[in-house]
C-alpha positions as a Python dict, from the first residue, in 0.01 Angstrom:
ca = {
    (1, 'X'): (0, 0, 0),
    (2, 'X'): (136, 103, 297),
    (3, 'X'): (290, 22, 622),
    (4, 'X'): (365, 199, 905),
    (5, 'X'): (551, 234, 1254),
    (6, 'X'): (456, 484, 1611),
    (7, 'X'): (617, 701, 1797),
    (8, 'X'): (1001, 520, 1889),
    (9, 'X'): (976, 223, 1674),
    (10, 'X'): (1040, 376, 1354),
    (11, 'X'): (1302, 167, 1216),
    (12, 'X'): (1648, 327, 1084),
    (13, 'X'): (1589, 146, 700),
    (14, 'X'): (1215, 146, 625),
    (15, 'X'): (1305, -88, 295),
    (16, 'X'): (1458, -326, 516),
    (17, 'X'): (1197, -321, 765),
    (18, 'X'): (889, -292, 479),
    (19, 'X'): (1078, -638, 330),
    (20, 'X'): (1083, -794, 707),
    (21, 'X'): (753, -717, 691),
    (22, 'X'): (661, -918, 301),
    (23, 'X'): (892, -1174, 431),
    (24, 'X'): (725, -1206, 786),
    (25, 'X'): (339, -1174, 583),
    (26, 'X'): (423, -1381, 299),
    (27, 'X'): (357, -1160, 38),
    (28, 'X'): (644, -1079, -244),
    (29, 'X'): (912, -862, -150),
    (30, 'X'): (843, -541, -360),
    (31, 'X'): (1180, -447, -616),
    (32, 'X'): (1342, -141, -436),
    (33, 'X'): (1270, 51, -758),
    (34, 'X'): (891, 12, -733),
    (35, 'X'): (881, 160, -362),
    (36, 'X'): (835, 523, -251),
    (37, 'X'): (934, 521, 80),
    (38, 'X'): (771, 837, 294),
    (39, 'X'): (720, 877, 615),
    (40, 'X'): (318, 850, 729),
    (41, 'X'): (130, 1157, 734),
    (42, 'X'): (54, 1301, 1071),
    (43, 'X'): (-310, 1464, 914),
    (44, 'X'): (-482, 1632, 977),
    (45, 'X'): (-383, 1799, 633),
    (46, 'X'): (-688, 1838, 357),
    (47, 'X'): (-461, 2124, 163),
    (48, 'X'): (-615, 2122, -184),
    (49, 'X'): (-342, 2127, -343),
    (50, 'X'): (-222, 1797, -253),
    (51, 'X'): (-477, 1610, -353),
    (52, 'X'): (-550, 1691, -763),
    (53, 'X'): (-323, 1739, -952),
    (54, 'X'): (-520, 1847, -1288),
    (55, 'X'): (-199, 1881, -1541),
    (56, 'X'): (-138, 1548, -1464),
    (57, 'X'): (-508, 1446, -1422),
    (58, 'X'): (-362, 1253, -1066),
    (59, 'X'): (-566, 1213, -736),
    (60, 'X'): (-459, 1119, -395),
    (61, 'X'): (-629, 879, -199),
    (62, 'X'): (-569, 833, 219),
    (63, 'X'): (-202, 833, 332),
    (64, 'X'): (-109, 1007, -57),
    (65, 'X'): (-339, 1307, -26),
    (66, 'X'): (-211, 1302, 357),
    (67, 'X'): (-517, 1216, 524),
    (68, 'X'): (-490, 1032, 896),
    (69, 'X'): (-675, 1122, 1206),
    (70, 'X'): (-401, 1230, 1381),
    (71, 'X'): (-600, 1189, 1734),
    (72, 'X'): (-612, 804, 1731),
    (73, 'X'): (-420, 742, 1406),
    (74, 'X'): (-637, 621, 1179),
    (75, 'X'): (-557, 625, 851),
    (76, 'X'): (-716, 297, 679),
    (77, 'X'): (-1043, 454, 695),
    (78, 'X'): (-974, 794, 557),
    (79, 'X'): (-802, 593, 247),
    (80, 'X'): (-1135, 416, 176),
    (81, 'X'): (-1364, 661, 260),
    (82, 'X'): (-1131, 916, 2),
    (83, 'X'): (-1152, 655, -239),
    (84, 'X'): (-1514, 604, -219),
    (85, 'X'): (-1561, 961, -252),
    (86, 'X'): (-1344, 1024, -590),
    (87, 'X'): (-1506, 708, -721),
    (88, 'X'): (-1842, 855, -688),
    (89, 'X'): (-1722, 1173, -817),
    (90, 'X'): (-1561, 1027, -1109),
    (91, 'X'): (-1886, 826, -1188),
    (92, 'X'): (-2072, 1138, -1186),
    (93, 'X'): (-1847, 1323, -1403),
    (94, 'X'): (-1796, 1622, -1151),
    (95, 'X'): (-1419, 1469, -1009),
    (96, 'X'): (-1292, 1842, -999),
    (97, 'X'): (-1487, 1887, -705),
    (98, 'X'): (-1300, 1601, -529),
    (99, 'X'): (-1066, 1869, -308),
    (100, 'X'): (-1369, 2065, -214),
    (101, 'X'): (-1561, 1741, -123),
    (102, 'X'): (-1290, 1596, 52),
    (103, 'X'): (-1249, 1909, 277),
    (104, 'X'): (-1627, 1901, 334),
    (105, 'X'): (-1658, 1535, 443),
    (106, 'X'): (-1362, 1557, 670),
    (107, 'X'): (-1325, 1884, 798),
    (108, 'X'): (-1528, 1833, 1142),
    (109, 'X'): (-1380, 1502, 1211),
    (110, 'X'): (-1044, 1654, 1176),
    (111, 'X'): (-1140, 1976, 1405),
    (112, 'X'): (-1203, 1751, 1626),
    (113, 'X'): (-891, 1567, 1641),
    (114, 'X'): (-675, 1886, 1659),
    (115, 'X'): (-913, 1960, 1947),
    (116, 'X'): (-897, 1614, 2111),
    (117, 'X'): (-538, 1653, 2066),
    (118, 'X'): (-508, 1920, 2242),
    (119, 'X'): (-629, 1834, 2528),
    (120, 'X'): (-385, 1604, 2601),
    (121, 'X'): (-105, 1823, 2474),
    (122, 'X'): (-176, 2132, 2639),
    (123, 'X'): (-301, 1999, 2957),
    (124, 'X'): (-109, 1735, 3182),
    (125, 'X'): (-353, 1683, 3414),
    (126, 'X'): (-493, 1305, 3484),
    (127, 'X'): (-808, 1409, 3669),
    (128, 'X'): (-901, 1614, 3381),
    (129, 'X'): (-810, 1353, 3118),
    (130, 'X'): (-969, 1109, 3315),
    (131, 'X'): (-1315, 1365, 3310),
    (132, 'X'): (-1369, 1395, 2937),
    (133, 'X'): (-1274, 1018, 2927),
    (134, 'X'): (-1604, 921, 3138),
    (135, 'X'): (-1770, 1231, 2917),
    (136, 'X'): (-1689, 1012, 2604),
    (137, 'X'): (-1815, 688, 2768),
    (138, 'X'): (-2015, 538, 2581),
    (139, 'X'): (-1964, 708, 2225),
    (140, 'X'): (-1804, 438, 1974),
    (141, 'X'): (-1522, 529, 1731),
    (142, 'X'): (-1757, 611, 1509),
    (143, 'X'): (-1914, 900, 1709),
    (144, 'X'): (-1627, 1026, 1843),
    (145, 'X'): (-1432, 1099, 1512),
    (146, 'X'): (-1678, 1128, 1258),
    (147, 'X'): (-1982, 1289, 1488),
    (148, 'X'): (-1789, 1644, 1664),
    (149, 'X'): (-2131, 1737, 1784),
    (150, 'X'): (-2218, 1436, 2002),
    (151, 'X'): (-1843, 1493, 2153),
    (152, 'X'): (-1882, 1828, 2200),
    (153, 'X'): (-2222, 1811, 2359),
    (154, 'X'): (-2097, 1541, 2609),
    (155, 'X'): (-1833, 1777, 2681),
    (156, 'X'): (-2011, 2038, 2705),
    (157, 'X'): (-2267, 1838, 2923),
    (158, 'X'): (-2029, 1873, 3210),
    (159, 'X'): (-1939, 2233, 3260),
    (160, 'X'): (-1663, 2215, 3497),
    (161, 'X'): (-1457, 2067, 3291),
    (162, 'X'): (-1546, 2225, 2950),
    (163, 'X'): (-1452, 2524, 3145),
    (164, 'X'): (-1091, 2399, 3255),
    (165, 'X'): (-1066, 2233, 2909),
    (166, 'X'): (-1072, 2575, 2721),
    (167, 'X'): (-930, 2790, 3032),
    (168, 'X'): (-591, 2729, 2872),
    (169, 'X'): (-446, 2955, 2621),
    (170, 'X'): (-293, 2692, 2434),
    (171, 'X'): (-663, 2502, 2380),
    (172, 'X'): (-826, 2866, 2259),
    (173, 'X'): (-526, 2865, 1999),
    (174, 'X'): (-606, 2558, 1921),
    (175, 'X'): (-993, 2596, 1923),
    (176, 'X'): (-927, 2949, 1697),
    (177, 'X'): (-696, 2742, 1469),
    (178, 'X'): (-942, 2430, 1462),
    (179, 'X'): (-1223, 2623, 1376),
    (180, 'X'): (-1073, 2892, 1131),
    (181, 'X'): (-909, 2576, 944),
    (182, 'X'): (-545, 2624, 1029),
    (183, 'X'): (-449, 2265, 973),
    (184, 'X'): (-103, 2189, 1006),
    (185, 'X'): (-25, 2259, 628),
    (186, 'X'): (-78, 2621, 680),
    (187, 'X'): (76, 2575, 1030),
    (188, 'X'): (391, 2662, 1166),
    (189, 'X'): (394, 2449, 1431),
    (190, 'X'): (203, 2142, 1260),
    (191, 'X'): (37, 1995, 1609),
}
């Protein structure tokens, strides 16, 4: 399980606040001694190596293998898709593929994000956040984090700002990075 704060209300004493949180749910305050308390990963991540461990014949699932779409924060469904995946894998007797799998299911919707990310990092402009906002119009959740091509089209779809979107040097790092997979666990910066 786990539970989870944004940006400044991260509490000082995550135990306390995790049993304010049983206590405020209903649901039995976990013993101290059965609780790994981490902070939330800020994914993308998909490094291999974090999620098999074959010595110990241990996967990780969502917020374990540190999965989350770090564009609009969702994490829930990365755990259950993950999970989905291994079980299927497991089933089918071919789990050492999971890492490989994993990257391959999630590796455009996580470009994405470090692109979609960067737009609003790298650029502090309303008028052009407020362009590839009425680009997007239209597009569920769905589409916009799990289908980069339908984003990208729409984006593309109105050249002016596709053109100021990429004009900066920061977004053709970030495009380089996104799309020779320098996710933030081979990153220095980690954005």
């Amino acid at each position: 399980m786990g539970i989870g704060w944004a940006g400044d209300r991260r509490p000082d004493d995550y135990f306390g606040a995790l049993e304010a949180a049983a206590e405020r749910n209903s649901f039995p305050v976990p013993d101290r001694a059965d609780v790994n308390v981490a902070t939330i990963p800020r994914g993308p991540s998909l490094d291999p190596a974090r999620v098999y461990y074959p010595e110990e014949n241990v996967f990780l699932v969502g917020d374990a293998a540190g999965i989350a779409n770090r564009y609009q924060g969702e994490g829930i469904c990365q755990g259950i898709r993950s999970a989905y995946l291994l079980a299927e894998l497991i089933a089918d007797g071919n789990e050492s593929a999971y890492p490989r799998k994993l990257y391959e299911l999630m590796r455009s919707e996580y470009r994405l994000a470090r692109l979609m990310c960067g737009a609003w990092v790298e650029h502090e402009d309303p008028e052009l956040l407020a362009s590839v906002a009425e680009a997007l119009e239209g597009l569920t959740i769905d589409d916009i984090t799990r289908r980069p091509a339908a984003v990208m089209r729409r984006v593309a779809g109105r050249p002016s700002t596709a053109i100021e979107l990429i004009s900066d040097a920061g977004m053709l790092r970030r495009f380089y990075g996104a799309y020779t997979d320098a996710w933030e666990y081979t990153s220095r910066e980690g954005s």
